[in-house]
PDB file of N, CA and C in Angstrom:
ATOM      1  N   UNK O   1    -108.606  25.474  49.707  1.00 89.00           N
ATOM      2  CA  UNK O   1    -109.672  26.300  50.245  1.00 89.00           C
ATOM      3  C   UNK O   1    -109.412  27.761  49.864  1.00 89.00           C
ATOM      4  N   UNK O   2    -110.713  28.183  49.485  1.00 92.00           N
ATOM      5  CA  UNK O   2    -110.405  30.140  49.250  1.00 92.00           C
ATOM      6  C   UNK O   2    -110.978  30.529  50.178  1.00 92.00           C
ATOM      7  N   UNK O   3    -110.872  31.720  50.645  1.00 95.00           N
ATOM      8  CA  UNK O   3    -111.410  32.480  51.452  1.00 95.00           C
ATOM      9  C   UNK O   3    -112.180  33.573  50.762  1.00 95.00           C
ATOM     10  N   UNK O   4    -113.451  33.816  51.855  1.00 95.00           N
ATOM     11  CA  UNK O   4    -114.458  34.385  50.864  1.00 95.00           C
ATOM     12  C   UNK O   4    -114.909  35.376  52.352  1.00 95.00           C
ATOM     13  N   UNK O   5    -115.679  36.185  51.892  1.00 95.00           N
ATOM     14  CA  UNK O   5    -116.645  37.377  52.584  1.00 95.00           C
ATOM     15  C   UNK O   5    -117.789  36.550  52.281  1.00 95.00           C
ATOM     16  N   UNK O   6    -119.189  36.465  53.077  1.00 94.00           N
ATOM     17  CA  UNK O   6    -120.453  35.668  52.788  1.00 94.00           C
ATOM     18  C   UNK O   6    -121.160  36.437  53.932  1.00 94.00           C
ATOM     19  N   UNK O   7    -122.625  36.490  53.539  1.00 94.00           N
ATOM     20  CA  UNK O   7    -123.518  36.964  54.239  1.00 94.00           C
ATOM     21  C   UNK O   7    -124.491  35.736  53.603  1.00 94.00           C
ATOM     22  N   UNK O   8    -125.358  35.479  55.075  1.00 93.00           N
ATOM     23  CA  UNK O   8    -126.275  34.096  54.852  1.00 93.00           C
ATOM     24  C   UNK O   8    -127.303  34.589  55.641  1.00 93.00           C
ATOM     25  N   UNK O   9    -128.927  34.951  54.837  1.00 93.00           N
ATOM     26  CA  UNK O   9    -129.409  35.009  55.650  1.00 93.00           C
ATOM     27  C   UNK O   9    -130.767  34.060  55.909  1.00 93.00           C
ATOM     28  N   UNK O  10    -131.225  33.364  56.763  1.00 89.00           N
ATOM     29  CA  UNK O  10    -132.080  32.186  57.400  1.00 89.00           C
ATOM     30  C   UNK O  10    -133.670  32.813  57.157  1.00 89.00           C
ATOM     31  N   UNK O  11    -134.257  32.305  56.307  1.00 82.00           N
ATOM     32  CA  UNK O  11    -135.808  32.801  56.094  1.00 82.00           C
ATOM     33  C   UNK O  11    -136.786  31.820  57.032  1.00 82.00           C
ATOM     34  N   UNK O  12    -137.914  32.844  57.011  1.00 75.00           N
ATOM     35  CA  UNK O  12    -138.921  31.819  57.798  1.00 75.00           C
ATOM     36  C   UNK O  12    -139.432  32.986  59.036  1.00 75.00           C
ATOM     37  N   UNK O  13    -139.791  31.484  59.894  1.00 75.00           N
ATOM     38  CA  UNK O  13    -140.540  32.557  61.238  1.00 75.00           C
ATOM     39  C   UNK O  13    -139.882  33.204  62.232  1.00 75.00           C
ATOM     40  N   UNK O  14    -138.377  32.497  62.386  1.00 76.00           N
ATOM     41  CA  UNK O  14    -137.059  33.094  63.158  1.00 76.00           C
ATOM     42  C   UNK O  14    -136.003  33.518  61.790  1.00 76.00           C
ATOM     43  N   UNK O  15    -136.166  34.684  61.119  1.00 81.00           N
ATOM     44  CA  UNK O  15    -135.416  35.218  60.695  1.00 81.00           C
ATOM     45  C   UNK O  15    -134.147  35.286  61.503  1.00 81.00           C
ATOM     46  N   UNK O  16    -132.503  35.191  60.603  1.00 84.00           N
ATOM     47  CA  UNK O  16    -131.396  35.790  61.745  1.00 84.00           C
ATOM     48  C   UNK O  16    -130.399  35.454  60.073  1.00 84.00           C
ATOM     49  N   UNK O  17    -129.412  36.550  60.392  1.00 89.00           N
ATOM     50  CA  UNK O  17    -128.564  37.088  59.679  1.00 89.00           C
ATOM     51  C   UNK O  17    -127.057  36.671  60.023  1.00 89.00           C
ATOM     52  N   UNK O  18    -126.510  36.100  58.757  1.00 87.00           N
ATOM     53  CA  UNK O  18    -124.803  35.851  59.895  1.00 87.00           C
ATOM     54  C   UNK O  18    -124.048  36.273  58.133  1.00 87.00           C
ATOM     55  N   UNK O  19    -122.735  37.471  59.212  1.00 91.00           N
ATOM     56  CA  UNK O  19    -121.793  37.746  57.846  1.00 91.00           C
ATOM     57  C   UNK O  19    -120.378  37.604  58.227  1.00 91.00           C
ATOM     58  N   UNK O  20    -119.576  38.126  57.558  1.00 92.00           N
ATOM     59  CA  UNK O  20    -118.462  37.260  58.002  1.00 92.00           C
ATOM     60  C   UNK O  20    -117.074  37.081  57.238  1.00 92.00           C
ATOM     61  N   UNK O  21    -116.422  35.976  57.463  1.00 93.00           N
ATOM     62  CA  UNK O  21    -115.362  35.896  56.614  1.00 93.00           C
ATOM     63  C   UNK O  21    -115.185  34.131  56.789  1.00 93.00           C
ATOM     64  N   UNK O  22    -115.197  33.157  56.002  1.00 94.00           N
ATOM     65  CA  UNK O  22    -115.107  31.976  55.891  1.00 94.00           C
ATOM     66  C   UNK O  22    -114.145  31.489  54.734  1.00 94.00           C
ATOM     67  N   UNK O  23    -114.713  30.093  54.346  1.00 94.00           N
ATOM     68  CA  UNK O  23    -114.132  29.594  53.630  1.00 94.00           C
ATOM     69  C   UNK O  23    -114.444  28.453  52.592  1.00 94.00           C
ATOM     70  N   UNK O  24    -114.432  28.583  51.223  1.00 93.00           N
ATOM     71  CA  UNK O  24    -114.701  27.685  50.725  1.00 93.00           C
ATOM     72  C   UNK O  24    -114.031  26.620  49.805  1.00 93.00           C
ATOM     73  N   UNK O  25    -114.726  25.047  49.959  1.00 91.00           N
ATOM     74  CA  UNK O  25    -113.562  23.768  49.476  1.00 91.00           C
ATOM     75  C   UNK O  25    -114.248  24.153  48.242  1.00 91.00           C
ATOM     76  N   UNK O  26    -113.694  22.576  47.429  1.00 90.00           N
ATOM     77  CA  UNK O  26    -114.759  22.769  46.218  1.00 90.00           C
ATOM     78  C   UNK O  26    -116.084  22.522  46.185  1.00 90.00           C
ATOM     79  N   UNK O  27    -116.669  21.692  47.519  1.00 91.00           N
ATOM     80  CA  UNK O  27    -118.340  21.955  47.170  1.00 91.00           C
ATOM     81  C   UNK O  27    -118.807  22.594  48.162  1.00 91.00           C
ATOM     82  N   UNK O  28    -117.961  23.149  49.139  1.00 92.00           N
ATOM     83  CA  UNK O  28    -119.032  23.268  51.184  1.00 92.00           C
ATOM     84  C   UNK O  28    -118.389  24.735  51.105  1.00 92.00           C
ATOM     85  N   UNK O  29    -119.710  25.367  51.680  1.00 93.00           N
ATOM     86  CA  UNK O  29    -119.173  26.852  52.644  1.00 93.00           C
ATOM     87  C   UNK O  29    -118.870  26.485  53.848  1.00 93.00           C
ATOM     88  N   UNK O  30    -117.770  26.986  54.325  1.00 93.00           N
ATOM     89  CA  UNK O  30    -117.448  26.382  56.372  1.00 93.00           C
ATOM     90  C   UNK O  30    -117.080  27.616  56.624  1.00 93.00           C
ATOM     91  N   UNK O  31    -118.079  28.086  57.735  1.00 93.00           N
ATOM     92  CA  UNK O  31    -117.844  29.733  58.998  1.00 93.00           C
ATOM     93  C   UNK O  31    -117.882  28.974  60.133  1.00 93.00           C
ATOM     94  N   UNK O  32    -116.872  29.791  60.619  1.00 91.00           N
ATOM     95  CA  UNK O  32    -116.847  30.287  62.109  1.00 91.00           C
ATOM     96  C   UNK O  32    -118.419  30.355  63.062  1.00 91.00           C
ATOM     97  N   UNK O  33    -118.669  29.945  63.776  1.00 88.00           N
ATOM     98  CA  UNK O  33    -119.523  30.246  64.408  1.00 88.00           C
ATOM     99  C   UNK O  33    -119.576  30.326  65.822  1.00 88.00           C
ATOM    100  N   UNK O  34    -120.140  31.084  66.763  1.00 87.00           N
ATOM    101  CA  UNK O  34    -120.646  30.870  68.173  1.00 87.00           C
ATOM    102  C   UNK O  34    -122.152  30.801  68.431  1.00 87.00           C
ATOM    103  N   UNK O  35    -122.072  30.107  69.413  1.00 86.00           N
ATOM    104  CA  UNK O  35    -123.356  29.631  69.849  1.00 86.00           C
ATOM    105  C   UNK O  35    -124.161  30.398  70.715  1.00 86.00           C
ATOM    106  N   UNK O  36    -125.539  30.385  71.739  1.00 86.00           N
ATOM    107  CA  UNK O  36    -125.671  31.300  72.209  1.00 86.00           C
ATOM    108  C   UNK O  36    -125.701  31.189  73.565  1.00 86.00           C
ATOM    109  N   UNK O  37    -124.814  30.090  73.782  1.00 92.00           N
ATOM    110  CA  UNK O  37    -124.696  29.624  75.254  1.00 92.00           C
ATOM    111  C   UNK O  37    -122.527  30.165  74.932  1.00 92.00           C
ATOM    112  N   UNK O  38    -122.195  30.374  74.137  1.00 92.00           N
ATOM    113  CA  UNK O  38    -120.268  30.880  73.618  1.00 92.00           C
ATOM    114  C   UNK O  38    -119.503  30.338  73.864  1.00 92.00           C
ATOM    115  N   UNK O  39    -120.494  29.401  73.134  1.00 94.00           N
ATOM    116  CA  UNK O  39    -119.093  27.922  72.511  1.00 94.00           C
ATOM    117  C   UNK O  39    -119.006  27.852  71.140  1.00 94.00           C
ATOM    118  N   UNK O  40    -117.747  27.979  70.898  1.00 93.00           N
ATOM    119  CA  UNK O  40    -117.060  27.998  69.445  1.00 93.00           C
ATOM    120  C   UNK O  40    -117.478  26.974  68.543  1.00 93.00           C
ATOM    121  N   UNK O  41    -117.699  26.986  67.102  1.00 92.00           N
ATOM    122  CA  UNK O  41    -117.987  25.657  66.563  1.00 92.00           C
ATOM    123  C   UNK O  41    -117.914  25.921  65.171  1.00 92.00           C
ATOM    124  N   UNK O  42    -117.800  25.245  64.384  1.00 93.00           N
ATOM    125  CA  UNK O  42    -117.685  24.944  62.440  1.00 93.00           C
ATOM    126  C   UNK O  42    -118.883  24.873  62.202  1.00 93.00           C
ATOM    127  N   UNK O  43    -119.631  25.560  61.467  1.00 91.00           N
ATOM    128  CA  UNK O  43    -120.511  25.366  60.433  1.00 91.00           C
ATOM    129  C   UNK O  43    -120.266  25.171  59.157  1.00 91.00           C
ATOM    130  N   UNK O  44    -121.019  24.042  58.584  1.00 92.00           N
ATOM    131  CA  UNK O  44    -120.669  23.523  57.351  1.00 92.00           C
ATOM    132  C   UNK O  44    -122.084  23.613  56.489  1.00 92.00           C
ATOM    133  N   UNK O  45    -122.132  24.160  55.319  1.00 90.00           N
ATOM    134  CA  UNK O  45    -122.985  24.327  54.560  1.00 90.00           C
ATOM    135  C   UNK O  45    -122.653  23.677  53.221  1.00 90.00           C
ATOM    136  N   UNK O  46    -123.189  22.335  53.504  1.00 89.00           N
ATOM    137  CA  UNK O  46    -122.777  21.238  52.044  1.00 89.00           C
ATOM    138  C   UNK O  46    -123.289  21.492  50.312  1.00 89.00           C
ATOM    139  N   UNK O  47    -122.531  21.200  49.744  1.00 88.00           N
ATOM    140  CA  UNK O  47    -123.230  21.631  48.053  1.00 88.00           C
ATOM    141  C   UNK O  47    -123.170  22.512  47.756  1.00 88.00           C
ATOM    142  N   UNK O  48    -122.990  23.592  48.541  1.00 86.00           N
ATOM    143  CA  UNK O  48    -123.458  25.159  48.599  1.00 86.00           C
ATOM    144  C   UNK O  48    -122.997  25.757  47.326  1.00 86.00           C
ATOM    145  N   UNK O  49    -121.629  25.383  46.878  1.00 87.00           N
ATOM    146  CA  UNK O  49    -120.943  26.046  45.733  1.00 87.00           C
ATOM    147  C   UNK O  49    -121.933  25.532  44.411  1.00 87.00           C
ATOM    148  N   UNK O  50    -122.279  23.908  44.381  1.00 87.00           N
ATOM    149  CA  UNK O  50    -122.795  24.009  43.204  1.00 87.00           C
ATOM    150  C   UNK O  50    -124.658  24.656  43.038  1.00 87.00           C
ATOM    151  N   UNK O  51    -125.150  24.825  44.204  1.00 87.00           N
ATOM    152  CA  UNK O  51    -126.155  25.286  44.466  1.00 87.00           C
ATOM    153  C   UNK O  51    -125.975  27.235  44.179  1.00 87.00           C
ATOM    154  N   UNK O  52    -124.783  27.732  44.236  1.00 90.00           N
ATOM    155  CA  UNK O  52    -124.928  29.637  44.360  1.00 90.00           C
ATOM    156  C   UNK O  52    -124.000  29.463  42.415  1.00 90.00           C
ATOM    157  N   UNK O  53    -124.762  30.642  41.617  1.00 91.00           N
ATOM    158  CA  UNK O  53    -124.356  30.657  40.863  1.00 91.00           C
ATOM    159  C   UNK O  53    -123.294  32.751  40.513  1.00 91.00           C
ATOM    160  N   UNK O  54    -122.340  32.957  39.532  1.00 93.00           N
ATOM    161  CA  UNK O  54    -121.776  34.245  39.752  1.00 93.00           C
ATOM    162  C   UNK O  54    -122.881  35.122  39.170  1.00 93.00           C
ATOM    163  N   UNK O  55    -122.713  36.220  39.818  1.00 94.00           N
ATOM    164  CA  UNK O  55    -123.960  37.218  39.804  1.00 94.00           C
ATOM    165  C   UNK O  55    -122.974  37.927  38.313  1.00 94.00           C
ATOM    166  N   UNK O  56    -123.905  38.427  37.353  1.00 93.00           N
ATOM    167  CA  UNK O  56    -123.197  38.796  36.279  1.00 93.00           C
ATOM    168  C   UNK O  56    -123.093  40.447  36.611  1.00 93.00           C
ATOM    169  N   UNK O  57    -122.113  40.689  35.515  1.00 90.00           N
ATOM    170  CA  UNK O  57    -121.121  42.281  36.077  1.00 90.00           C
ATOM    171  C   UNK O  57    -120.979  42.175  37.705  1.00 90.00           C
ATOM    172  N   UNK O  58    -120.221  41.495  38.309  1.00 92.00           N
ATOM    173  CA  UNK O  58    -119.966  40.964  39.473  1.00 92.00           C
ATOM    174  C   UNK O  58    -118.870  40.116  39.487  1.00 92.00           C
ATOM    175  N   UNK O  59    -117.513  40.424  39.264  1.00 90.00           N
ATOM    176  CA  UNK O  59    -116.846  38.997  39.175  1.00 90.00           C
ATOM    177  C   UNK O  59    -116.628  38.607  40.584  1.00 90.00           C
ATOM    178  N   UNK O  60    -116.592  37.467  40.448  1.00 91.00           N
ATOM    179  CA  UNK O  60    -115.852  36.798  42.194  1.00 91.00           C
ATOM    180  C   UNK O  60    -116.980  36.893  43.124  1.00 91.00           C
ATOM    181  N   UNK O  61    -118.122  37.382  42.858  1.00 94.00           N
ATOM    182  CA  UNK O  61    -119.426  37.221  43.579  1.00 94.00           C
ATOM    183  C   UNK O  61    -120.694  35.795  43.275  1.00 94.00           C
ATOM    184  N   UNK O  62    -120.950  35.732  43.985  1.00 94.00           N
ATOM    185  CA  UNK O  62    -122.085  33.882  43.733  1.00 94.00           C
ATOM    186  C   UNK O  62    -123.013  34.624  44.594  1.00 94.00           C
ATOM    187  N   UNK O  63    -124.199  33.959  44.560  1.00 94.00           N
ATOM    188  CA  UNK O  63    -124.959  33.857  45.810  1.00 94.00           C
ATOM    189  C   UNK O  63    -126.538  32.865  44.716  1.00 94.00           C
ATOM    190  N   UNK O  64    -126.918  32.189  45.853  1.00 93.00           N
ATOM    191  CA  UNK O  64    -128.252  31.059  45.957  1.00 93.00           C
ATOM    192  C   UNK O  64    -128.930  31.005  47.017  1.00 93.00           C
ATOM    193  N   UNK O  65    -129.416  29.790  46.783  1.00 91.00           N
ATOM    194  CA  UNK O  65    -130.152  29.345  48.134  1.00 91.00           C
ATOM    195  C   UNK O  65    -130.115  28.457  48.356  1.00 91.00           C
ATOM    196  N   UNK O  66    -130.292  27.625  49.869  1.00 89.00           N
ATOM    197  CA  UNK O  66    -129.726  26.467  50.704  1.00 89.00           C
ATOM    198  C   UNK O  66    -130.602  25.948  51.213  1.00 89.00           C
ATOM    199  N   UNK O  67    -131.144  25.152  51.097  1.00 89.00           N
ATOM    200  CA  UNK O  67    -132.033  23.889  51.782  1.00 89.00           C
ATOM    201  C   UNK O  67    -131.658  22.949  52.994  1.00 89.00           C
ATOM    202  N   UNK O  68    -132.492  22.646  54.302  1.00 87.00           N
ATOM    203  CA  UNK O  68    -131.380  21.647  55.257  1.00 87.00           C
ATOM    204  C   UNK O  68    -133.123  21.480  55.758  1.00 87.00           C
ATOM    205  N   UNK O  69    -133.107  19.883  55.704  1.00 90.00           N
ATOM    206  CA  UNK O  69    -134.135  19.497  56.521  1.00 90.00           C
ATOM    207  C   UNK O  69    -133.646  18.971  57.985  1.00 90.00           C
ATOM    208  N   UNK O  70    -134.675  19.645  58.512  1.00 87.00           N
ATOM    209  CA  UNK O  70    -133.856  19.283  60.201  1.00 87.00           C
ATOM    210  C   UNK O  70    -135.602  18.671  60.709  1.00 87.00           C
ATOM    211  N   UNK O  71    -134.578  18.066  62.225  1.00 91.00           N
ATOM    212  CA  UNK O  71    -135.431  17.440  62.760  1.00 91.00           C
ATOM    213  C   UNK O  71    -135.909  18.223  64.370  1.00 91.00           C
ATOM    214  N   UNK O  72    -137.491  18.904  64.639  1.00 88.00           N
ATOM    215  CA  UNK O  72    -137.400  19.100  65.932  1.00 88.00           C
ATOM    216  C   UNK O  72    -138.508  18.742  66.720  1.00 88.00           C
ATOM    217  N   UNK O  73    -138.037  18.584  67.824  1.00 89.00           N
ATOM    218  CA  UNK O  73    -138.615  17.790  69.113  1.00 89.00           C
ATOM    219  C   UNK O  73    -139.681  18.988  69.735  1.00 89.00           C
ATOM    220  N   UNK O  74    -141.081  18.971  69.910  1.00 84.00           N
ATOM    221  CA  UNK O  74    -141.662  19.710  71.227  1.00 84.00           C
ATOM    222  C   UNK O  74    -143.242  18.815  72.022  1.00 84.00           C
ATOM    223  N   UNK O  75    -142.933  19.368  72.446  1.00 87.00           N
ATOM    224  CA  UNK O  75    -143.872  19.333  74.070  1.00 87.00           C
ATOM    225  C   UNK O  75    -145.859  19.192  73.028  1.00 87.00           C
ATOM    226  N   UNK O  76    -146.394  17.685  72.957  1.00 86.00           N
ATOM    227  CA  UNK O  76    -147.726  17.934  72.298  1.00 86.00           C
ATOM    228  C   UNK O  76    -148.565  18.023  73.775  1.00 86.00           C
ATOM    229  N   UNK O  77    -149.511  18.892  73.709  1.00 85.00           N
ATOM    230  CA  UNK O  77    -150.608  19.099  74.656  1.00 85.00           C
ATOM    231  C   UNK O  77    -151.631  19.050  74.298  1.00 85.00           C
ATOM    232  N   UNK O  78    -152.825  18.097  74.762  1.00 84.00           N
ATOM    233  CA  UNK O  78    -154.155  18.543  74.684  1.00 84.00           C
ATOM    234  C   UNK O  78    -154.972  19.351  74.917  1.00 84.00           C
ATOM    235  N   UNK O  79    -156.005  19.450  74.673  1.00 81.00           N
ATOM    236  CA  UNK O  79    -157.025  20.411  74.586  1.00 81.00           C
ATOM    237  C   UNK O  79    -156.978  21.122  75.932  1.00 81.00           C
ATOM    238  N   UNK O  80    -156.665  20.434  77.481  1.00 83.00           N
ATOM    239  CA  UNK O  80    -156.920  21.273  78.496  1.00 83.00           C
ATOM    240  C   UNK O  80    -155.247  21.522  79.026  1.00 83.00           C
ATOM    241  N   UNK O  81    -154.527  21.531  78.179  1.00 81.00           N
ATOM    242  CA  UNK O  81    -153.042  21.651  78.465  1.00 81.00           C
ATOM    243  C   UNK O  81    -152.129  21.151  79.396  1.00 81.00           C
ATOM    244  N   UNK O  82    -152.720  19.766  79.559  1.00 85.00           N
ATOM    245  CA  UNK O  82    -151.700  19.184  80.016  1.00 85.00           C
ATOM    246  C   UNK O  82    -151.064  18.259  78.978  1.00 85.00           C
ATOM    247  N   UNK O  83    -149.325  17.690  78.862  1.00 81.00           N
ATOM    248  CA  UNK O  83    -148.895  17.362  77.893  1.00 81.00           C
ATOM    249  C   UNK O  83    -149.322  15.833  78.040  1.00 81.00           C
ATOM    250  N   UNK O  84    -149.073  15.669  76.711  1.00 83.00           N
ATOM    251  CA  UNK O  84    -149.042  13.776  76.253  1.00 83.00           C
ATOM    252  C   UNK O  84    -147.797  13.045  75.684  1.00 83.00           C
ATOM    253  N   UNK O  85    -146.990  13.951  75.723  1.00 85.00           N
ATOM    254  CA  UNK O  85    -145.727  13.925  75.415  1.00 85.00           C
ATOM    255  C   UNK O  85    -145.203  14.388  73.711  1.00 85.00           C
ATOM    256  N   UNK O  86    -143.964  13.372  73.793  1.00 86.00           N
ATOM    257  CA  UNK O  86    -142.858  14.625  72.999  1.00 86.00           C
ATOM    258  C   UNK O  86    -143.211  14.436  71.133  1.00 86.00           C
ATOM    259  N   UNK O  87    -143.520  14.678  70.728  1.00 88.00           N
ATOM    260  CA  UNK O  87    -143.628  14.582  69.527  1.00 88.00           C
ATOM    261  C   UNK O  87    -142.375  14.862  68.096  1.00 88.00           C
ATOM    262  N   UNK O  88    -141.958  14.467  67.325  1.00 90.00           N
ATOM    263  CA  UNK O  88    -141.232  14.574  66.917  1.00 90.00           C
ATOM    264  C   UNK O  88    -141.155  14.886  65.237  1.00 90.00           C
ATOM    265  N   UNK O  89    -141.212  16.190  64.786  1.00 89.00           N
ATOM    266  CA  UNK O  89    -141.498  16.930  63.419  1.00 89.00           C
ATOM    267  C   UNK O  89    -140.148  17.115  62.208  1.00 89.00           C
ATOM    268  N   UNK O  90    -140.231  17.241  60.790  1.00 92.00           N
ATOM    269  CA  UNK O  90    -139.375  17.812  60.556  1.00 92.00           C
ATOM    270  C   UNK O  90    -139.432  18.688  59.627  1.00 92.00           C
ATOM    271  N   UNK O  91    -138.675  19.898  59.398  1.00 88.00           N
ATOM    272  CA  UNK O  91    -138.829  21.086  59.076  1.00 88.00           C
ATOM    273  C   UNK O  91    -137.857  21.817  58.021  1.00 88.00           C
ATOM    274  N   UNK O  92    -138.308  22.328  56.941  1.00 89.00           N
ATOM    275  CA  UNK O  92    -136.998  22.712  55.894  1.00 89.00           C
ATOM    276  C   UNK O  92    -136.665  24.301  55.955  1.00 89.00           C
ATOM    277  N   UNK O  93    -135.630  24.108  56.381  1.00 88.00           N
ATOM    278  CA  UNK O  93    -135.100  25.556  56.475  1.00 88.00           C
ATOM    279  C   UNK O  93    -134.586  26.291  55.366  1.00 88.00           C
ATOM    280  N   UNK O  94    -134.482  27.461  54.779  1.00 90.00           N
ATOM    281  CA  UNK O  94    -133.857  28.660  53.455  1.00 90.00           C
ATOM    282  C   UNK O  94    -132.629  29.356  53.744  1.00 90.00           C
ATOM    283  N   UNK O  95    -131.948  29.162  53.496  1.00 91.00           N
ATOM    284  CA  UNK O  95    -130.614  30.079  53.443  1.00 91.00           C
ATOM    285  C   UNK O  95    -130.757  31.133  52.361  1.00 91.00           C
ATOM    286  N   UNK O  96    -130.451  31.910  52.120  1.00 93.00           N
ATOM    287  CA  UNK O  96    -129.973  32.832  50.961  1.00 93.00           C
ATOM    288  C   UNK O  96    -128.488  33.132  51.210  1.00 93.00           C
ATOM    289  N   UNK O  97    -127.491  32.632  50.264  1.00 93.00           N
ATOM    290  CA  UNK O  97    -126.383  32.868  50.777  1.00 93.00           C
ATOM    291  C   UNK O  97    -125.657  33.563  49.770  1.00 93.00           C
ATOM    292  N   UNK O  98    -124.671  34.429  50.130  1.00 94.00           N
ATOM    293  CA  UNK O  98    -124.123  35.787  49.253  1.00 94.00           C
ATOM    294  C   UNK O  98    -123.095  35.113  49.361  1.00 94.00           C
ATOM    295  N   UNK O  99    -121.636  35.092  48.478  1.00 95.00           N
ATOM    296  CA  UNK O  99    -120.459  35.045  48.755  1.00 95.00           C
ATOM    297  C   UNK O  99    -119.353  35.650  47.832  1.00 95.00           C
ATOM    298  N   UNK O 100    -118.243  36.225  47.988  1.00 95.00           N
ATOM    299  CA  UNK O 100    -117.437  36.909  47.311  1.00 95.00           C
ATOM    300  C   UNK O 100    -115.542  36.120  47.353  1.00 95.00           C
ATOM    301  N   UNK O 101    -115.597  36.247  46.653  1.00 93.00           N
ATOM    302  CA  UNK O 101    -113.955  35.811  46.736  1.00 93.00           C
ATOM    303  C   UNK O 101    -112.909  37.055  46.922  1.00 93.00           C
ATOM    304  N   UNK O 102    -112.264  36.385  47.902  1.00 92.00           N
ATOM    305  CA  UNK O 102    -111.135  37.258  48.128  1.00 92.00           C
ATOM    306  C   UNK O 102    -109.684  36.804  47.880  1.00 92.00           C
ATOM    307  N   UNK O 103    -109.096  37.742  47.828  1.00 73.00           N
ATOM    308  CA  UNK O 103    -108.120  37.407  47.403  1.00 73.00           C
ATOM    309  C   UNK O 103    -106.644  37.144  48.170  1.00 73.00           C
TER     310      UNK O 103
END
């Protein structure tokens, strides 16, 4: 594993920004993370290495973009708002992820 500096930031309708100091195998980015209830946990961002390519006149710098289809649950309501229950969608999220090698 190397250790890297990475800034990742999440596109879409909830924009949010995470930077940092992590680590990468030969194919996964894995950070540190907390939650927003502050519980500790691993984030793993799979492929990631062969997905970010080195930014030229830049050595030891990569950065791409990250794809993760997720699955989420909400509340369907009819027309006079009462619910009919839970419906179940799924949704592709964007990373843009920066990363640098350190040494």
């Amino acid at each position: 594993m190397k250790k890297v500096v990475y800034s990742i930031a999440k596109s879409g309708r909830f924009e949010s920004k995470l930077t940092g100091i992590g680590f990468i195998t030969e194919s996964d980015l894995v950070i540190a993370c907390i939650s927003q209830k502050g519980n500790a946990y691993i984030r793993v961002f799979e492929d990631c290495v062969k997905k970010c390519h080195e930014i030229p006149s830049r050595p030891g710098e990569f950065k791409g973009a990250h794809y993760e289809i997720r699955e989420i649950e909400f509340e369907k309501k009819n027309s006079s708002g009462e619910s009919t229950g839970i419906e179940t969608r799924e949704i592709e999220v964007e990373y843009s992820i920066w990363y640098k090698l350190v040494d």
